[in-house]
Coordinates of C-alpha atoms and ligand atoms in Angstrom, one line a residue:
M1 CA 82.2 136.4 123.9
K2 CA 84.5 133.9 125.7
I3 CA 84.8 133.3 129.5
T4 CA 87.3 131.0 131.3
A5 CA 86.6 129.9 134.8
S6 CA 88.9 127.6 136.8
A7 CA 88.6 125.6 140.0
P8 CA 91.1 123.6 142.0
G9 CA 91.5 119.9 142.6
K10 CA 91.6 118.7 146.2
I11 CA 93.1 116.2 148.6
A12 CA 90.8 114.6 151.1
L13 CA 93.0 114.5 154.2
F14 CA 90.5 112.7 156.5
G15 CA 86.8 111.6 156.3
E16 CA 86.0 110.7 152.7
H17 CA 83.0 108.4 152.3
A18 CA 81.8 108.9 155.9
V19 CA 81.1 112.6 154.8
V20 CA 78.5 111.2 152.4
Y21 CA 76.7 109.9 155.6
G22 CA 76.8 113.2 157.5
K23 CA 80.2 112.9 159.2
P24 CA 82.8 115.8 159.1
A25 CA 85.8 115.7 156.7
I26 CA 89.0 117.6 156.3
V27 CA 90.0 118.6 152.8
S28 CA 92.4 121.0 151.1
S29 CA 92.5 122.5 147.6
I30 CA 95.7 121.9 145.6
D31 CA 97.6 124.0 143.1
K32 CA 96.4 121.9 140.2
R33 CA 93.3 123.2 138.5
I34 CA 90.6 122.5 135.9
Y35 CA 90.0 125.3 133.3
V36 CA 86.7 125.6 131.5
T37 CA 86.4 128.0 128.6
I38 CA 82.9 128.8 127.3
E39 CA 82.2 130.6 124.1
E40 CA 78.9 131.7 122.7
R41 CA 77.7 129.9 119.5
S42 CA 75.3 131.2 116.9
D43 CA 73.0 128.2 117.2
D44 CA 71.6 126.3 120.2
D45 CA 74.0 123.4 120.3
L46 CA 76.4 122.4 123.0
K47 CA 79.8 121.4 121.7
I48 CA 82.3 120.0 124.2
S49 CA 86.0 119.6 123.6
A50 CA 87.8 117.5 126.1
M51 CA 91.2 117.4 124.3
D52 CA 93.4 117.8 127.3
L53 CA 92.4 115.3 130.0
H54 CA 95.6 113.3 130.0
I55 CA 93.7 110.6 127.9
P56 CA 93.2 110.7 124.1
G57 CA 91.2 113.7 123.2
I58 CA 87.7 113.7 121.6
I59 CA 85.3 116.3 120.5
L60 CA 81.6 115.8 120.9
T61 CA 78.7 117.7 119.5
Y62 CA 75.1 117.2 120.6
S63 CA 72.1 119.2 121.8
K64 CA 71.9 120.4 125.3
D65 CA 68.7 118.7 126.6
E66 CA 68.8 116.9 129.9
R67 CA 69.6 113.4 128.5
L68 CA 73.1 112.3 129.2
P69 CA 75.2 112.2 126.1
K70 CA 75.7 109.1 124.1
V71 CA 79.4 109.1 123.8
E72 CA 81.1 106.9 121.2
T73 CA 84.3 106.1 123.1
N74 CA 85.8 103.3 125.3
F75 CA 87.2 105.9 127.6
S76 CA 84.7 105.9 130.5
R77 CA 86.6 108.7 132.2
V78 CA 86.1 111.0 129.2
E79 CA 82.4 110.0 129.2
E80 CA 82.1 110.8 132.9
A81 CA 83.8 114.2 132.4
V82 CA 81.5 115.1 129.6
S83 CA 78.4 114.2 131.8
Y84 CA 79.5 116.8 134.4
V85 CA 79.8 119.5 131.7
Q86 CA 76.5 118.7 130.2
K87 CA 74.6 118.5 133.6
G88 CA 76.5 121.7 134.6
I89 CA 75.2 123.6 131.6
Y90 CA 71.7 122.3 132.1
L91 CA 71.5 123.0 135.8
A92 CA 73.1 126.4 135.5
S93 CA 70.5 127.3 132.8
E94 CA 67.8 126.2 135.2
Y95 CA 69.4 128.3 138.0
C96 CA 69.3 131.5 136.1
G97 CA 66.4 130.9 133.8
K98 CA 68.4 131.7 130.6
S99 CA 70.3 129.6 128.1
K100 CA 72.6 129.9 125.1
G101 CA 74.3 127.5 122.7
V102 CA 78.0 127.3 123.6
N103 CA 81.3 125.7 122.9
V104 CA 82.9 124.3 126.0
E105 CA 86.6 123.5 126.2
V106 CA 88.0 121.7 129.2
R107 CA 91.7 121.6 130.2
S108 CA 93.1 119.8 133.2
E109 CA 96.4 120.1 135.1
M110 CA 95.8 116.8 136.9
P111 CA 94.7 113.3 136.0
V112 CA 90.9 113.1 135.7
G113 CA 88.9 110.6 137.9
A114 CA 91.9 110.0 140.2
G115 CA 90.4 111.0 143.5
L116 CA 91.7 114.6 143.2
G117 CA 88.2 116.2 142.9
T118 CA 88.3 116.8 139.2
S119 CA 84.6 116.1 138.8
A120 CA 83.8 118.8 141.4
A121 CA 86.2 121.2 139.9
L122 CA 84.7 120.6 136.5
S123 CA 81.2 121.0 137.8
V124 CA 82.0 124.3 139.6
A125 CA 84.1 125.8 136.8
T126 CA 81.5 124.9 134.1
A127 CA 78.6 126.5 136.1
Y128 CA 80.7 129.5 137.0
A129 CA 81.9 130.2 133.4
Y130 CA 78.5 129.6 131.9
L131 CA 76.6 131.8 134.4
T132 CA 79.2 134.6 133.9
L133 CA 78.8 134.3 130.1
L134 CA 75.0 134.7 130.6
G135 CA 75.6 137.8 132.8
S136 CA 74.2 136.1 135.9
E137 CA 76.0 136.8 139.2
I138 CA 76.3 134.0 141.8
K139 CA 77.4 134.0 145.4
R140 CA 80.1 131.5 146.4
E141 CA 77.6 129.6 148.7
S142 CA 75.2 129.2 145.8
L143 CA 77.9 128.2 143.4
A144 CA 79.1 125.4 145.8
D145 CA 75.5 124.3 146.2
L146 CA 74.9 124.3 142.4
G147 CA 78.2 122.3 142.0
H148 CA 77.0 119.8 144.5
K149 CA 73.6 119.4 142.6
I150 CA 75.6 118.7 139.4
E151 CA 77.6 116.0 141.1
V152 CA 74.5 114.4 142.6
A153 CA 72.8 114.5 139.2
V154 CA 75.7 112.6 137.6
Q155 CA 76.8 110.3 140.4
G156 CA 73.5 109.6 142.1
S157 CA 75.0 110.8 145.5
A158 CA 77.8 113.0 146.7
S159 CA 78.7 114.9 149.8
P160 CA 79.2 118.7 149.6
M161 CA 82.9 118.3 150.4
D162 CA 84.5 118.4 147.0
T163 CA 82.4 121.1 145.5
A164 CA 82.8 123.3 148.7
V165 CA 86.6 123.1 148.4
A166 CA 86.6 123.6 144.6
T167 CA 84.5 126.8 145.2
F168 CA 86.1 128.3 148.4
G169 CA 89.6 126.8 148.3
G170 CA 91.8 126.4 151.4
L171 CA 92.1 123.8 154.2
L172 CA 88.5 123.2 155.3
Q173 CA 86.4 121.1 157.7
V174 CA 83.2 120.3 155.8
T175 CA 80.3 119.0 157.9
P176 CA 77.0 118.1 156.0
L177 CA 74.0 119.4 158.0
L178 CA 70.3 119.3 157.1
K179 CA 70.2 123.1 156.6
G180 CA 73.3 123.0 154.3
P181 CA 77.0 122.2 154.9
S182 CA 79.0 123.9 157.6
I183 CA 82.3 125.0 156.1
E184 CA 85.0 126.0 158.5
R185 CA 88.4 127.3 157.4
I186 CA 91.1 125.6 159.4
G187 CA 93.7 128.3 158.6
F188 CA 96.2 127.6 155.9
H189 CA 99.1 125.3 156.7
Q190 CA 101.5 123.7 154.3
I191 CA 101.8 120.1 155.6
P192 CA 105.5 119.3 155.3
G193 CA 106.5 116.3 153.2
L194 CA 103.0 115.5 151.9
V195 CA 103.6 113.1 148.9
I196 CA 100.8 112.1 146.5
G197 CA 101.0 108.9 144.6
Y198 CA 98.7 108.0 141.6
T199 CA 97.6 104.8 140.0
P200 CA 94.9 104.6 137.4
R201 CA 91.3 104.0 138.7
E202 CA 89.7 100.6 138.4
A203 CA 86.2 101.9 139.3
T204 CA 84.3 105.2 139.0
T205 CA 83.3 107.4 142.0
A206 CA 79.7 106.4 141.3
D207 CA 80.6 102.7 141.5
L208 CA 82.5 103.1 144.8
L209 CA 79.6 105.1 146.4
K210 CA 77.3 102.4 145.3
R211 CA 79.6 99.7 146.9
V212 CA 79.6 101.5 150.3
R213 CA 75.8 102.1 150.1
S214 CA 75.2 98.4 149.5
L215 CA 77.6 97.4 152.3
R216 CA 75.7 99.8 154.6
S217 CA 72.3 98.3 153.7
S218 CA 73.6 94.8 154.3
F219 CA 75.3 95.6 157.6
P220 CA 73.9 98.9 158.9
E221 CA 75.2 98.7 162.5
A222 CA 78.7 97.6 161.5
V223 CA 79.1 100.2 158.8
E224 CA 77.6 103.0 161.0
S225 CA 80.3 102.2 163.6
I226 CA 83.0 102.5 160.9
M227 CA 81.5 105.9 159.8
S228 CA 81.4 107.1 163.4
A229 CA 85.0 106.0 164.0
I230 CA 86.0 108.0 160.9
G231 CA 84.1 111.0 162.3
S232 CA 86.2 110.7 165.5
I233 CA 89.4 110.6 163.5
V234 CA 88.4 113.8 161.8
S235 CA 88.0 115.6 165.2
A236 CA 91.3 114.2 166.5
S237 CA 93.1 115.2 163.3
R238 CA 91.8 118.7 163.3
R239 CA 93.3 119.1 166.8
A240 CA 96.6 117.6 165.5
L241 CA 96.6 119.9 162.5
E242 CA 96.1 123.0 164.6
K243 CA 98.9 122.0 166.9
G244 CA 101.2 120.9 164.0
D245 CA 101.5 117.5 165.6
L246 CA 102.7 115.5 162.6
A247 CA 103.3 112.2 164.5
S248 CA 99.6 112.0 165.5
L249 CA 98.5 113.1 162.0
G250 CA 100.4 110.2 160.6
E251 CA 98.9 107.7 163.0
L252 CA 95.4 109.0 162.3
M253 CA 96.0 108.6 158.5
N254 CA 96.9 105.0 159.1
I255 CA 93.7 104.3 161.1
N256 CA 91.7 106.2 158.5
H257 CA 93.1 104.0 155.7
G258 CA 92.3 100.8 157.6
L259 CA 88.7 102.0 158.0
L260 CA 88.4 102.9 154.4
E261 CA 89.8 99.5 153.5
S262 CA 87.1 97.9 155.7
L263 CA 84.5 99.7 153.6
G264 CA 85.9 98.0 150.5
V265 CA 87.1 101.1 148.6
S266 CA 90.9 100.4 148.5
S267 CA 92.7 98.2 145.9
K268 CA 95.7 96.0 146.0
R269 CA 97.8 98.5 144.1
L270 CA 96.7 101.3 146.5
N271 CA 97.4 99.2 149.5
D272 CA 100.9 98.3 148.2
M273 CA 101.7 102.0 147.7
V274 CA 100.3 102.9 151.1
Y275 CA 102.3 100.2 152.9
S276 CA 105.5 100.7 151.0
A277 CA 105.4 104.5 151.8
R278 CA 105.2 103.6 155.5
Y279 CA 108.2 101.2 155.2
A280 CA 110.1 103.9 153.4
G281 CA 109.7 106.2 156.4
A282 CA 106.3 108.0 156.0
L283 CA 104.7 108.9 159.4
G284 CA 101.4 107.8 157.9
S285 CA 99.7 107.1 154.6
K286 CA 96.2 106.5 153.3
L287 CA 94.2 106.5 150.1
T288 CA 92.6 109.8 149.3
G289 CA 89.2 110.4 147.6
A290 CA 86.8 107.7 146.5
G291 CA 89.4 105.0 146.1
G292 CA 89.4 101.9 143.8
G293 CA 92.8 103.0 142.6
G294 CA 93.4 106.7 142.1
C295 CA 95.5 108.6 144.6
M296 CA 97.1 108.0 148.0
I297 CA 98.9 110.4 150.3
A298 CA 101.9 109.9 152.6
L299 CA 103.1 112.2 155.3
S300 CA 106.8 112.0 154.7
P301 CA 108.7 114.9 156.3
S302 CA 112.4 114.6 155.3
K303 CA 111.7 111.3 153.6
E304 CA 110.0 112.5 150.4
N305 CA 112.5 111.0 148.0
A306 CA 112.5 107.6 149.6
V307 CA 108.7 107.6 149.7
K308 CA 108.4 108.7 146.1
T309 CA 110.8 105.9 145.1
A310 CA 108.7 103.4 147.1
I311 CA 105.6 104.5 145.3
Q312 CA 107.3 104.1 141.9
V313 CA 108.5 100.6 142.8
E314 CA 104.8 99.6 143.4
G315 CA 103.9 100.9 139.9
G316 CA 102.5 104.2 141.1
I317 CA 103.3 107.7 139.8
P318 CA 104.3 110.4 142.3
L319 CA 102.4 113.7 141.5
A320 CA 103.9 117.1 142.0
A321 CA 101.2 119.1 143.7
S322 CA 101.0 121.2 146.9
L323 CA 98.2 122.5 149.0
S324 CA 96.9 125.9 147.9
D325 CA 94.1 128.2 149.1
I326 CA 92.8 129.5 145.8
G327 CA 89.1 128.6 145.1
A328 CA 87.1 129.0 141.9
K329 CA 87.8 132.1 139.8
I330 CA 87.2 133.8 136.5
E331 CA 90.5 134.0 134.6
G332 CA 91.8 137.2 133.1
Ligands
MEV401 C1 85.2 111.7 146.7 O1 86.2 112.7 146.4 C2 84.9 111.8 148.1 C3 83.8 110.9 148.6 O2 83.6 111.1 150.0 C4 82.5 111.2 147.8 C5 81.9 112.5 148.3 O3 82.2 113.1 149.3 O4 81.0 113.0 147.5 C6 84.1 109.4 148.3

């Protein structure tokens, strides 16, 4: 028996990093997805094939105990991706109290580890496909929660933002609360002229989360004020989104980028892309996701081509993706 589940990538419009410390964030799923196919094996092994991650493919075979895999490769992004699959299988087994040896095949329509939520999509799609193969039903809230646990197990910390949007899809405001996240659907809008630029990551999400945590423990009051300012931007941007006020959204993106930069999560290449997009006519631009390279977004109504060229001049790659409202699903 063979099951394929898929889950979407995402763009964090406002509030990344501060959401890890309890502030709200606004995030949308995109029309690029991760597909995880799980097939039953006749033994107890876990075989992971990650041939299609936009980086040279490898196939790994090892037993599915809780230890993270020893991966013989220099490609740390592949190693990261494999860890999410392995933890996903382990925690999904624990969730339903059953297990089976399986072959797992991962395919991605977007660059992995680029700030587009691929680790959350991978965690959610792996758990969904595996549980379905085992005949175990799961509600969306529990799938989002399981996905979040997988991310925390691999990264050390994570907010519920990426796994919520990978599970539910749509344009969401996610607010972490003690009793579990509040997930509010903002109503689906295409945001005109949203351009995405990509540059390879120089650090992993776990590294960037660690960097912010360490800055916060050195300067708790200063960093808390930055987090609170980001929280206020999220409230203002929700109002701007609901009114379709693009000029304000652009300005809020610029402020949000400045605050993320002050947390030390941007990079020279990302800043160059962000600023050049503004000079090319974008109403606003910011890094999106964990940072350290990866992706930036620019709000560029009627200036898309000029902004894409500006991104390319800075060595970035414009990505063709649009907002979508389709969450995790079982294919076919
Ligand atoms: C990563 O896509 C977004 C971060 O806020 C981390 C998280 O929310 O788990 C940096």
